[in-house]
Amino acid sequence: MVDITFLPSNKVVQLEVGTTILQAAISAGVQVESTCGGKGTCGKCKAQVMTEIPYLTSPTEKKFLNASELEAGWVLTCQHTLTQDMTIRLQEQKDVHQRKTDFAGVVHTALAPSVRKYFVTLTRPTVEDQTPDWDRLVSSLPAPQAIGFSRSVAATLPKVLRQGEFQLTAVLDGNRLLAVEPGDTVGRCFGVAIDIGTTTVVVYLMDLNKGTVVTSGAVTNPQQAFGADVISRITHASSGSDKLRELQEKVIGGLNGIISQLCQERGIRTEEIYQAVVVGNTTMAHLFLGIDPTYLAPAPFIPVFRQAVGVEARELGLNILGIGMVVVLPNVAGYVGSDTVGVMLATEADRLPGVSLIVDIGTNGEMILTGKDRLLTCSTAAGPAFEGAEIKYGMRAAEGAIEGVRITTDVELEVIGGGKARGICGSGLIDAIAEMFKVGVISPSGRYAFEPNQLEKLPPLVRDRVRKTERANEFVLVWAENSATGEDIVLSQKDIREMQLAKGAIMAGIMILVQEMGIVPQEIDRVLLAGAFGNYIKKESAVVIGLLPALPLERIHTIGNAAGDGAKMALLSMEERARADILAKMAEHIELSNRNEFQQEFIKGLDFKGDN
Ligand code: FES
């Protein structure tokens, strides 16, 4: 066994010689980006070896690391195994959600949670009245005959009763007695709404009395280390029951970390959280529940379950009251999950007037087209380009990421955190490509302009940035002297291609839904962009690159994390939870893989048309 220390957190783990540094980081619970899940194809898992030890640079590292990085001891963590005690410095990761703190707010839904608290004063037992404690309590609660016996509550009851001088608060979830607390604690009643994204997990700590968000937190999904997309996670989970458990433990560990932190910040005990409502894509729901997702990956993409699921928290190890219910909202299909049902709930998709297109862009793109008494859904594997993966200088929307680009006489950038750029995130990429297309740096087919007649139309400072190198044709977004990494930050022809594939898939999905409804895109009355990513992209750029149909910009609205809002609504209202079931059943899922038109629409969607 050897000791490995990770900086800057100073976390130490003891592991066997032969374990990869990436696996060691996963065991230590420290964050390393590893889009390819350790296959050596993404180049994202960089770290600096601080211990002086000899090691051989692999050909993969020569491809992804420059000479100065190699000189300074930077390696790809998936390419090296532990040989002795080592200290490794990781790249600092700051999540996008840390700059977006204002999640708090009132959720607009009639407040009717299934969890209620009742303060009761009971008569003291006497020799004449020898009613058992349980019966004495239950007879004072609503619908006593429906309340079943709970061993765990009964176990605490005699002490709680006497501690509170026969005044206590009972916590009921429907007809389940969840807990008894001495005295009057009616004012403290909490739940969590959870959105498990492939990339980010978000927890909203909710006050069930007021219907408000007390606070919220987010972290990168710790399963990220096993690959950026759902297919890599399914592949990992399928390789053995211990691997499935590992993925389940990772996500639950991540959630527990946020829950503990939020509770600590607000002086709330985790046992005062009596219920959790969870949304996520179908794969994430399977992994969260520890259910084998193997058959979701190949056609015909069969999930194990579709209905809403309720499990006691202690069965999953989720850090709320042990016998509190964890409710996972229903899925629609293998690739349209409860997160999309959450979006439908939050937008009241079935009640919107006219025709509405709702798009949730993440690692997968889920689309809903609603109108003409139909609720159509589909999903496309958009590829992780929007998350910055598969892009040479791509990164998540974290500090140092270029999130906005404008090209006039030269390139102007917006960088998260305001410092020097380290890379580019999805919204920056969309902006950069839209701007490059508008000024003529790239042609409608996505190729860089190198013909003299094309180049001469570009402003001189922009023209200098278009270059051919041994590696690729590329555009320099940031010159080395202005970048945080000391090297040029470029967009290569391959990066543009990745974005074309991603947006082509989204547009093809939209077009098939539109055709299925028998309308043309111009008949769409409103486009709602859901998800954190939707919040940041510039509508105009999305239309220019053809990620969205060419509609007047005033018809396009961003609606934030609607999936999370749906989870909050289902936590706060039994009626909304019942509506989630109805919406999941109402939704018609359009499977794109067996549509002949998909390929045609996909090819049409690859070009940049710039319509607006
Ligand atoms: Fe190491 Fe992708 S190259 S995880």
Coordinates of C-alpha atoms and ligand atoms in Angstrom, one line a residue:
M1 CA 0.0 0.0 0.0
V2 CA 1.1 3.6 -0.7
D3 CA -0.1 7.0 0.5
I4 CA -1.2 9.4 -2.0
T5 CA -1.9 13.0 -1.1
F6 CA -4.1 15.3 -3.2
L7 CA -3.5 19.1 -3.1
P8 CA -5.0 21.6 -2.6
S9 CA -7.4 19.7 -0.4
N10 CA -4.7 17.7 1.4
K11 CA -6.8 14.6 1.2
V12 CA -4.8 11.4 1.7
V13 CA -5.8 7.9 0.6
Q14 CA -4.0 4.6 1.0
L15 CA -4.1 2.4 -2.0
E16 CA -2.5 -0.5 -3.6
V17 CA 0.4 -0.1 -6.0
G18 CA -0.9 -0.3 -9.6
T19 CA -4.0 1.8 -9.0
T20 CA -4.2 4.6 -11.5
I21 CA -4.0 8.2 -10.1
L22 CA -7.4 8.8 -11.6
Q23 CA -8.9 5.9 -9.6
A24 CA -7.1 7.1 -6.5
A25 CA -8.7 10.6 -6.9
I26 CA -12.1 8.9 -7.3
S27 CA -11.4 6.9 -4.0
A28 CA -10.4 10.1 -2.3
G29 CA -13.5 11.8 -3.5
V30 CA -11.6 14.7 -5.1
Q31 CA -12.7 16.1 -8.3
V32 CA -10.9 15.4 -11.6
E33 CA -12.5 16.0 -14.9
S34 CA -12.5 12.8 -16.9
T35 CA -14.8 13.1 -19.8
C36 CA -13.8 9.8 -21.4
G37 CA -13.9 7.9 -18.1
G38 CA -10.2 7.0 -18.2
K39 CA -9.9 5.8 -21.7
G40 CA -7.2 8.2 -22.5
T41 CA -9.1 10.0 -25.3
C42 CA -10.2 13.3 -23.7
G43 CA -7.1 14.8 -22.2
K44 CA -9.1 16.4 -19.4
C45 CA -7.7 14.5 -16.4
K46 CA -4.6 16.7 -16.0
A47 CA -2.8 16.9 -12.6
Q48 CA 0.7 17.8 -11.5
V49 CA 3.0 15.2 -9.9
M50 CA 4.8 17.0 -7.1
T51 CA 6.9 14.1 -6.0
E52 CA 10.2 13.6 -7.9
I53 CA 9.8 10.2 -9.4
P54 CA 10.7 8.9 -12.8
Y55 CA 7.9 8.1 -15.2
L56 CA 7.4 7.7 -18.9
T57 CA 5.3 10.1 -20.8
S58 CA 2.7 8.2 -22.8
P59 CA 1.9 9.0 -26.5
T60 CA -1.5 10.1 -25.3
E61 CA 0.1 12.7 -23.0
K62 CA 2.3 14.0 -25.8
K63 CA -0.9 14.6 -27.7
F64 CA -2.7 16.5 -24.9
L65 CA 0.1 18.2 -22.9
N66 CA 2.4 20.8 -24.2
A67 CA 6.2 20.9 -23.6
S68 CA 6.1 23.3 -20.6
E69 CA 3.3 21.2 -18.9
L70 CA 5.4 18.0 -19.4
E71 CA 8.4 19.8 -18.1
A72 CA 6.5 20.9 -14.9
G73 CA 5.4 17.4 -14.2
W74 CA 1.8 17.5 -15.5
V75 CA 0.4 14.1 -16.4
L76 CA -2.9 12.6 -17.4
T77 CA -4.1 10.9 -14.3
C78 CA -5.6 7.9 -16.1
Q79 CA -2.2 7.2 -17.7
H80 CA -0.2 6.6 -14.6
T81 CA -0.3 4.1 -11.8
L82 CA 0.9 4.4 -8.2
T83 CA 4.4 3.1 -7.6
Q84 CA 5.2 4.8 -4.3
D85 CA 4.0 7.5 -1.9
M86 CA 3.1 10.5 -4.1
T87 CA 1.7 14.1 -3.8
I88 CA -0.5 15.2 -6.7
R89 CA -1.7 18.7 -7.3
L90 CA -5.1 18.9 -9.0
Q91 CA -6.4 21.7 -11.2
E92 CA -8.8 23.9 -9.1
Q93 CA -12.4 23.4 -10.1
K94 CA -15.1 25.8 -9.3
D95 CA -18.6 25.0 -10.3
V96 CA -20.8 27.3 -12.3
H97 CA -23.4 27.1 -9.6
Q98 CA -21.1 28.8 -7.2
R99 CA -21.5 32.0 -9.2
K100 CA -25.2 31.5 -9.5
T101 CA -26.3 31.6 -5.9
D102 CA -29.7 33.1 -6.1
F103 CA -31.8 29.9 -6.5
A104 CA -34.0 30.9 -3.5
G105 CA -37.5 32.0 -4.1
V106 CA -41.1 31.1 -3.6
V107 CA -42.4 28.2 -5.7
H108 CA -45.7 29.0 -7.3
T109 CA -47.8 26.1 -6.3
A110 CA -50.7 25.6 -3.8
L111 CA -49.0 24.4 -0.7
A112 CA -50.2 20.9 0.2
P113 CA -47.3 18.7 1.0
S114 CA -47.8 15.1 2.1
V115 CA -45.7 15.8 5.2
R116 CA -47.5 17.6 8.0
K117 CA -46.7 18.3 11.6
Y118 CA -49.2 18.2 14.5
F119 CA -48.6 19.6 17.9
V120 CA -50.7 17.7 20.5
T121 CA -51.1 17.9 24.3
L122 CA -52.0 14.5 25.7
T123 CA -53.6 13.6 29.0
R124 CA -51.3 11.9 31.3
P125 CA -51.8 8.2 32.0
T126 CA -53.3 7.2 35.4
V127 CA -54.1 4.0 37.1
E128 CA -57.6 4.5 35.8
D129 CA -56.4 5.3 32.3
Q130 CA -53.8 2.8 31.2
T131 CA -54.0 3.5 27.5
P132 CA -50.7 2.6 25.8
D133 CA -48.6 5.5 24.7
W134 CA -49.0 4.7 21.0
D135 CA -52.8 4.6 21.2
R136 CA -52.9 7.8 23.3
L137 CA -50.9 9.6 20.7
V138 CA -52.6 8.2 17.6
S139 CA -56.1 8.9 18.9
S140 CA -55.2 12.6 19.0
L141 CA -54.1 12.7 15.3
P142 CA -56.3 13.1 12.2
A143 CA -57.6 9.7 10.7
P144 CA -56.2 7.6 13.6
Q145 CA -57.6 4.4 12.3
A146 CA -55.5 4.8 9.1
I147 CA -52.2 5.2 10.9
G148 CA -50.2 2.0 10.9
F149 CA -47.8 1.0 13.7
S150 CA -44.2 2.1 13.3
R151 CA -41.7 0.2 15.3
S152 CA -39.0 2.9 15.0
V153 CA -41.4 5.7 16.1
A154 CA -42.7 3.6 19.0
A155 CA -39.2 3.0 20.1
T156 CA -38.6 6.7 20.7
L157 CA -42.1 7.5 21.9
P158 CA -42.1 6.9 25.7
K159 CA -39.0 9.1 26.2
V160 CA -40.2 11.9 23.9
L161 CA -43.7 11.9 25.5
R162 CA -42.2 12.3 29.0
Q163 CA -39.4 14.7 28.0
G164 CA -42.0 17.0 26.5
E165 CA -44.4 16.7 29.5
F166 CA -46.9 15.0 27.3
Q167 CA -46.7 17.8 24.8
L168 CA -45.2 16.7 21.5
T169 CA -45.2 17.1 17.8
A170 CA -46.0 14.2 15.5
V171 CA -44.7 14.2 11.9
L172 CA -47.1 12.5 9.5
D173 CA -46.5 11.7 5.8
G174 CA -50.0 11.0 4.6
N175 CA -51.0 8.2 7.1
R176 CA -47.4 7.2 8.0
L177 CA -46.2 8.4 11.3
L178 CA -42.6 9.4 10.7
A179 CA -41.4 10.8 13.9
V180 CA -42.3 12.3 17.3
E181 CA -40.5 15.3 18.7
P182 CA -40.8 16.7 22.2
G183 CA -42.6 20.1 22.5
D184 CA -43.8 22.2 19.7
T185 CA -41.6 21.9 16.5
V186 CA -44.4 22.6 14.0
G187 CA -42.5 25.6 12.7
R188 CA -39.6 23.4 11.6
C189 CA -40.6 21.1 8.7
F190 CA -38.2 20.5 5.8
G191 CA -37.8 18.6 2.6
V192 CA -35.4 18.4 -0.2
A193 CA -36.0 18.6 -3.9
I194 CA -33.1 17.0 -5.9
D195 CA -32.2 17.2 -9.5
I196 CA -29.6 14.6 -10.5
G197 CA -28.1 15.8 -13.8
T198 CA -25.5 13.8 -15.7
T199 CA -23.0 16.7 -15.1
T200 CA -24.4 18.5 -12.0
V201 CA -26.5 17.5 -9.0
V202 CA -28.5 20.2 -7.3
V203 CA -30.3 20.1 -3.9
Y204 CA -32.9 22.6 -2.8
L205 CA -33.6 22.6 0.9
M206 CA -37.3 23.5 1.2
D207 CA -39.4 24.8 4.1
L208 CA -42.6 22.7 3.8
N209 CA -44.6 25.2 5.9
K210 CA -43.9 28.2 3.8
G211 CA -43.2 26.6 0.4
T212 CA -39.9 28.5 0.1
V213 CA -36.4 27.5 -0.8
V214 CA -34.3 27.9 2.4
T215 CA -31.1 27.4 0.5
S216 CA -29.6 25.3 -2.3
G217 CA -26.3 23.8 -3.4
A218 CA -24.8 22.0 -6.3
V219 CA -21.8 20.0 -7.1
T220 CA -20.5 18.2 -10.1
N221 CA -22.0 14.7 -10.3
P222 CA -19.2 12.6 -8.7
Q223 CA -20.0 9.9 -11.2
Q224 CA -18.3 12.2 -13.7
A225 CA -15.1 10.4 -13.1
F226 CA -16.6 7.4 -14.9
G227 CA -17.3 9.4 -18.1
A228 CA -19.2 12.5 -19.1
D229 CA -22.1 10.8 -20.8
V230 CA -24.8 8.3 -19.7
I231 CA -23.5 5.6 -22.0
S232 CA -20.1 5.5 -20.2
R233 CA -21.9 5.3 -16.9
I234 CA -24.1 2.5 -18.1
T235 CA -21.1 0.6 -19.4
H236 CA -19.3 1.0 -16.0
A237 CA -22.4 -0.1 -14.1
S238 CA -22.9 -3.1 -16.4
S239 CA -19.4 -4.4 -15.7
G240 CA -20.4 -5.8 -12.2
S241 CA -22.7 -5.3 -9.3
D242 CA -19.9 -3.7 -7.3
K243 CA -19.5 -1.2 -10.1
L244 CA -23.2 -0.4 -10.0
R245 CA -23.0 0.0 -6.3
E246 CA -19.9 2.3 -6.7
L247 CA -21.9 4.6 -9.0
Q248 CA -24.8 4.6 -6.6
E249 CA -22.6 5.4 -3.7
K250 CA -20.9 8.2 -5.6
V251 CA -24.0 10.1 -6.4
I252 CA -25.5 9.5 -2.9
G253 CA -22.2 10.6 -1.3
G254 CA -22.3 13.8 -3.4
L255 CA -25.9 14.5 -2.4
N256 CA -25.2 13.7 1.3
G257 CA -22.3 16.2 1.2
I258 CA -24.5 19.0 -0.1
I259 CA -27.3 18.1 2.4
S260 CA -25.0 18.2 5.4
Q261 CA -23.4 21.4 4.3
L262 CA -26.8 23.1 3.7
C263 CA -28.1 21.9 7.0
Q264 CA -25.0 23.1 8.9
E265 CA -25.2 26.5 7.3
R266 CA -28.9 26.9 8.3
G267 CA -28.8 25.2 11.7
I268 CA -31.1 22.4 10.6
R269 CA -30.7 18.8 11.7
T270 CA -30.7 16.3 8.8
E271 CA -33.5 14.4 10.7
E272 CA -35.7 17.4 10.3
I273 CA -35.8 16.7 6.5
Y274 CA -38.7 14.4 6.2
Q275 CA -39.0 13.8 2.5
A276 CA -37.0 14.0 -0.7
V277 CA -38.4 14.3 -4.2
V278 CA -35.9 13.4 -7.0
V279 CA -35.8 14.0 -10.7
G280 CA -33.2 13.0 -13.2
N281 CA -32.8 11.4 -16.5
T282 CA -33.8 7.7 -16.7
T283 CA -30.2 6.5 -16.4
M284 CA -29.5 8.7 -13.4
A285 CA -32.7 7.5 -11.7
H286 CA -31.7 3.9 -12.2
L287 CA -28.2 4.5 -10.8
F288 CA -29.5 6.5 -7.8
L289 CA -31.8 3.6 -6.9
G290 CA -29.1 1.0 -7.6
I291 CA -31.1 -0.6 -10.4
D292 CA -29.2 -2.1 -13.3
P293 CA -29.4 0.2 -16.3
T294 CA -27.7 -2.2 -18.8
Y295 CA -30.6 -2.5 -21.2
L296 CA -31.0 1.2 -21.5
A297 CA -27.9 1.4 -23.7
P298 CA -28.6 -0.8 -26.7
A299 CA -31.8 -0.6 -28.8
P300 CA -34.6 -0.9 -28.0
F301 CA -33.5 1.1 -24.9
I302 CA -35.6 -0.6 -22.2
P303 CA -35.7 0.8 -18.7
V304 CA -36.4 -1.4 -15.7
F305 CA -39.2 0.9 -14.5
R306 CA -41.2 3.9 -15.6
Q307 CA -43.5 4.7 -12.7
A308 CA -42.8 7.0 -9.7
V309 CA -40.9 5.1 -7.0
G310 CA -40.9 5.6 -3.3
V311 CA -38.1 4.2 -1.1
E312 CA -37.2 4.9 2.6
A313 CA -34.1 7.1 2.8
R314 CA -32.3 4.6 5.0
E315 CA -32.5 2.0 2.3
L316 CA -30.6 4.3 0.0
G317 CA -28.3 5.8 2.6
L318 CA -29.6 9.3 1.9
N319 CA -28.9 11.7 4.7
I320 CA -32.4 12.7 5.7
L321 CA -34.7 11.2 8.3
G322 CA -34.1 7.4 7.9
I323 CA -37.8 6.4 7.5
G324 CA -38.5 9.6 5.4
M325 CA -39.7 8.8 1.9
V326 CA -37.5 9.4 -1.2
V327 CA -39.8 9.8 -4.1
V328 CA -38.4 9.6 -7.6
L329 CA -40.8 11.0 -10.1
P330 CA -41.9 8.9 -13.1
N331 CA -40.0 8.5 -16.4
V332 CA -41.4 8.7 -19.8
A333 CA -39.0 6.4 -21.7
G334 CA -35.4 5.2 -21.7
Y335 CA -34.0 8.6 -22.6
V336 CA -36.8 10.9 -21.5
G337 CA -36.7 10.9 -17.7
S338 CA -38.3 12.4 -14.6
D339 CA -36.3 15.5 -15.2
T340 CA -38.4 16.1 -18.3
V341 CA -41.5 15.3 -16.4
G342 CA -40.3 18.0 -13.9
V343 CA -40.0 20.4 -16.8
M344 CA -43.5 19.6 -18.0
L345 CA -44.8 20.1 -14.5
A346 CA -43.1 23.4 -13.9
T347 CA -44.1 24.9 -17.3
E348 CA -47.6 23.4 -17.1
A349 CA -46.8 22.1 -20.5
D350 CA -50.2 20.6 -21.1
R351 CA -51.9 23.9 -20.3
L352 CA -49.8 26.3 -22.4
P353 CA -51.8 28.1 -25.1
G354 CA -50.9 27.6 -28.8
V355 CA -47.8 25.6 -29.7
S356 CA -44.8 25.6 -27.4
L357 CA -41.3 24.1 -27.8
I358 CA -39.5 23.4 -24.6
V359 CA -35.8 22.5 -24.9
D360 CA -33.6 21.3 -22.1
I361 CA -30.0 21.1 -23.4
G362 CA -27.4 19.2 -21.4
T363 CA -25.3 16.2 -22.2
N364 CA -28.5 14.9 -23.7
G365 CA -31.0 17.2 -25.4
E366 CA -34.6 16.6 -24.4
M367 CA -37.4 18.3 -26.3
I368 CA -41.1 18.7 -25.6
L369 CA -43.5 20.0 -28.3
T370 CA -46.9 20.8 -26.9
G371 CA -50.1 22.0 -28.6
K372 CA -53.0 20.7 -30.6
D373 CA -53.9 18.5 -27.6
R374 CA -50.6 16.6 -27.8
L375 CA -47.5 16.5 -25.7
L376 CA -44.7 15.1 -27.8
T377 CA -41.3 14.3 -26.4
C378 CA -38.0 13.1 -27.7
S379 CA -34.3 13.1 -26.8
T380 CA -31.1 13.2 -28.8
A381 CA -27.6 12.4 -27.7
A382 CA -26.4 15.9 -28.2
G383 CA -22.9 14.9 -27.2
P384 CA -21.1 16.6 -24.5
A385 CA -19.9 19.5 -26.6
F386 CA -22.3 21.8 -24.8
E387 CA -20.7 20.9 -21.6
G388 CA -17.3 21.8 -23.1
A389 CA -16.2 18.2 -23.5
E390 CA -14.8 16.8 -26.7
I391 CA -13.6 20.4 -27.4
K392 CA -9.8 20.8 -27.2
Y393 CA -10.0 23.9 -24.9
G394 CA -13.5 23.0 -23.7
M395 CA -14.3 23.2 -20.0
R396 CA -17.3 23.4 -17.8
A397 CA -18.8 26.7 -17.0
A398 CA -16.4 27.4 -14.2
E399 CA -14.0 30.3 -13.3
G400 CA -11.7 31.1 -16.3
A401 CA -14.2 29.8 -18.9
I402 CA -15.0 32.0 -21.8
E403 CA -18.7 32.4 -21.7
G404 CA -19.3 35.1 -24.3
V405 CA -17.6 36.2 -27.5
R406 CA -18.1 39.2 -29.7
I407 CA -16.1 39.8 -32.9
T408 CA -15.9 43.3 -34.3
T409 CA -12.5 44.7 -35.3
D410 CA -11.0 42.1 -33.0
V411 CA -12.2 39.4 -30.5
E412 CA -13.8 40.5 -27.3
L413 CA -14.4 38.0 -24.5
E414 CA -16.5 37.6 -21.4
V415 CA -14.7 35.3 -19.0
I416 CA -16.3 33.8 -15.9
G417 CA -14.7 35.4 -12.8
G418 CA -13.3 38.2 -14.9
G419 CA -9.7 37.0 -15.0
K420 CA -7.7 35.4 -17.8
A421 CA -9.2 32.7 -19.8
R422 CA -8.4 29.0 -19.3
G423 CA -10.8 27.5 -21.8
I424 CA -14.2 27.8 -23.3
C425 CA -17.6 26.5 -22.0
G426 CA -20.7 25.6 -24.1
S427 CA -22.3 29.1 -24.1
G428 CA -19.0 30.6 -25.1
L429 CA -18.6 28.1 -27.9
I430 CA -22.0 28.8 -29.3
D431 CA -21.3 32.5 -29.2
A432 CA -17.8 32.1 -30.7
I433 CA -19.1 30.1 -33.6
A434 CA -22.1 32.4 -34.2
E435 CA -19.7 35.4 -34.3
M436 CA -17.2 33.7 -36.5
F437 CA -20.0 32.8 -38.9
K438 CA -21.4 36.3 -39.0
V439 CA -18.1 37.9 -39.8
G440 CA -17.1 35.2 -42.4
V441 CA -14.4 33.4 -40.5
I442 CA -16.3 30.2 -41.1
S443 CA -18.5 29.3 -44.1
P444 CA -22.1 28.0 -43.9
S445 CA -20.6 24.4 -44.0
G446 CA -18.5 25.2 -41.0
R447 CA -15.1 25.4 -42.8
Y448 CA -12.5 28.0 -42.0
A449 CA -12.1 30.7 -44.6
F450 CA -8.6 30.5 -46.2
E451 CA -9.3 31.7 -49.8
P452 CA -7.8 35.1 -50.4
N453 CA -11.1 36.6 -51.3
Q454 CA -12.6 35.3 -48.0
L455 CA -9.7 36.5 -45.9
E456 CA -9.5 40.0 -47.3
K457 CA -13.0 40.7 -46.1
L458 CA -12.0 40.1 -42.5
P459 CA -10.7 42.9 -40.2
P460 CA -6.9 42.6 -40.0
L461 CA -6.7 41.6 -36.3
V462 CA -9.3 38.9 -36.9
R463 CA -7.6 37.7 -40.1
D464 CA -4.4 37.1 -38.1
R465 CA -6.2 34.7 -35.9
V466 CA -7.1 32.2 -38.7
R467 CA -4.3 29.9 -39.2
K468 CA -3.2 26.4 -40.5
T469 CA -0.9 24.5 -38.3
E470 CA 0.5 21.0 -38.5
R471 CA -2.3 19.8 -36.2
A472 CA -5.3 21.6 -37.6
N473 CA -6.9 24.6 -39.1
E474 CA -7.8 26.8 -36.2
F475 CA -8.9 30.2 -34.9
V476 CA -7.0 31.8 -32.0
L477 CA -9.5 33.1 -29.5
V478 CA -6.9 34.1 -26.9
W479 CA -3.2 34.7 -27.6
A480 CA -0.8 32.9 -25.2
E481 CA 0.3 36.1 -23.5
N482 CA -3.3 36.8 -22.5
S483 CA -4.4 33.3 -21.4
A484 CA -4.2 31.8 -17.9
T485 CA -2.4 28.7 -19.2
G486 CA 0.3 30.6 -21.1
E487 CA -0.7 29.0 -24.4
D488 CA -3.0 30.0 -27.3
I489 CA -6.6 29.1 -26.7
V490 CA -7.9 28.0 -30.1
L491 CA -10.9 26.5 -31.7
S492 CA -10.0 23.8 -34.2
Q493 CA -11.9 22.7 -37.3
K494 CA -12.7 19.5 -35.3
D495 CA -14.2 21.6 -32.4
I496 CA -16.5 23.3 -34.9
R497 CA -17.5 19.9 -36.3
E498 CA -18.4 18.6 -32.8
M499 CA -20.7 21.6 -32.3
Q500 CA -22.2 21.0 -35.7
L501 CA -23.0 17.4 -34.8
A502 CA -24.5 18.4 -31.5
K503 CA -26.7 21.2 -32.8
G504 CA -27.6 19.1 -35.9
A505 CA -29.0 16.4 -33.6
I506 CA -31.0 18.9 -31.5
M507 CA -32.4 20.5 -34.6
A508 CA -33.3 17.2 -36.2
G509 CA -35.2 16.2 -33.0
I510 CA -37.1 19.5 -33.1
M511 CA -37.9 19.1 -36.8
I512 CA -39.3 15.6 -36.3
L513 CA -41.5 16.7 -33.4
V514 CA -42.7 19.6 -35.6
Q515 CA -43.5 17.3 -38.5
E516 CA -45.2 14.8 -36.1
M517 CA -47.5 17.6 -35.0
G518 CA -48.2 18.5 -38.6
I519 CA -47.0 22.1 -38.3
V520 CA -44.1 24.2 -39.6
P521 CA -41.5 25.8 -37.2
Q522 CA -42.9 29.3 -37.7
E523 CA -46.1 28.1 -36.0
I524 CA -44.3 27.7 -32.7
D525 CA -45.6 30.4 -30.5
R526 CA -42.9 30.2 -27.8
V527 CA -39.6 28.5 -27.2
L528 CA -38.7 27.8 -23.5
L529 CA -35.1 27.1 -22.8
A530 CA -34.7 25.1 -19.7
G531 CA -31.6 24.1 -17.7
A532 CA -28.7 26.0 -16.4
F533 CA -27.1 26.0 -19.9
G534 CA -30.3 27.5 -21.4
N535 CA -29.9 30.4 -19.0
Y536 CA -26.5 31.4 -20.3
I537 CA -26.7 31.0 -24.0
K538 CA -27.5 34.1 -26.1
K539 CA -30.7 33.5 -27.9
E540 CA -29.5 35.3 -31.0
S541 CA -26.3 33.1 -31.2
A542 CA -28.4 29.9 -30.7
V543 CA -30.6 31.0 -33.7
V544 CA -27.6 32.1 -35.8
I545 CA -25.9 28.7 -35.5
G546 CA -29.2 26.9 -36.1
L547 CA -29.5 25.3 -32.6
L548 CA -33.0 26.7 -32.5
P549 CA -35.5 27.4 -35.3
A550 CA -35.3 30.8 -36.9
L551 CA -38.0 32.5 -34.9
P552 CA -38.3 36.1 -33.7
L553 CA -36.2 36.4 -30.5
E554 CA -39.1 37.7 -28.4
R555 CA -40.7 34.3 -28.7
I556 CA -37.6 32.7 -27.0
H557 CA -37.5 32.6 -23.2
T558 CA -35.1 31.2 -20.7
I559 CA -36.8 29.5 -17.7
G560 CA -33.9 28.3 -15.5
N561 CA -33.8 24.9 -13.9
A562 CA -37.3 23.9 -14.7
A563 CA -36.6 20.2 -13.9
G564 CA -35.6 21.3 -10.3
D565 CA -38.7 23.5 -10.1
G566 CA -40.8 20.5 -11.0
A567 CA -39.2 18.5 -8.2
K568 CA -39.9 21.4 -5.7
M569 CA -43.6 21.5 -6.8
A570 CA -44.0 17.8 -6.4
L571 CA -42.5 18.1 -2.9
L572 CA -44.8 20.9 -1.9
S573 CA -48.0 19.6 -3.3
M574 CA -49.6 16.2 -3.5
E575 CA -51.7 17.5 -6.4
E576 CA -48.6 18.3 -8.4
R577 CA -47.2 14.9 -7.6
A578 CA -50.3 13.3 -9.0
R579 CA -50.1 15.6 -12.0
A580 CA -46.5 14.4 -12.6
D581 CA -47.9 10.9 -13.1
I582 CA -50.6 12.2 -15.5
L583 CA -48.1 14.1 -17.5
A584 CA -45.7 11.2 -17.8
K585 CA -48.6 9.0 -19.1
M586 CA -49.9 11.8 -21.4
A587 CA -46.5 12.3 -23.0
E588 CA -46.0 10.6 -26.4
H589 CA -42.5 9.6 -26.8
I590 CA -41.1 9.8 -30.3
E591 CA -38.1 7.5 -30.7
L592 CA -35.8 9.2 -33.2
S593 CA -33.6 6.2 -33.9
N594 CA -36.2 4.4 -35.9
R595 CA -37.3 7.5 -37.9
N596 CA -36.0 7.4 -41.5
E597 CA -36.3 11.2 -41.6
F598 CA -33.9 11.7 -38.7
Q599 CA -30.7 11.2 -40.8
Q600 CA -32.0 13.6 -43.4
E601 CA -32.9 16.3 -40.9
F602 CA -29.7 15.8 -39.1
I603 CA -27.6 16.4 -42.2
K604 CA -29.8 19.5 -43.0
G605 CA -29.2 20.7 -39.4
L606 CA -25.4 20.6 -39.7
D607 CA -24.9 23.7 -41.8
F608 CA -25.0 27.3 -40.5
K609 CA -27.7 29.3 -42.1
G610 CA -27.8 32.3 -40.0
D611 CA -31.6 32.8 -40.5
N612 CA -33.2 35.3 -38.3
Ligands
FES1 FE1 -7.7 10.6 -18.8 FE2 -9.8 11.1 -20.4 S1 -7.7 11.2 -20.9 S2 -9.8 10.6 -18.3

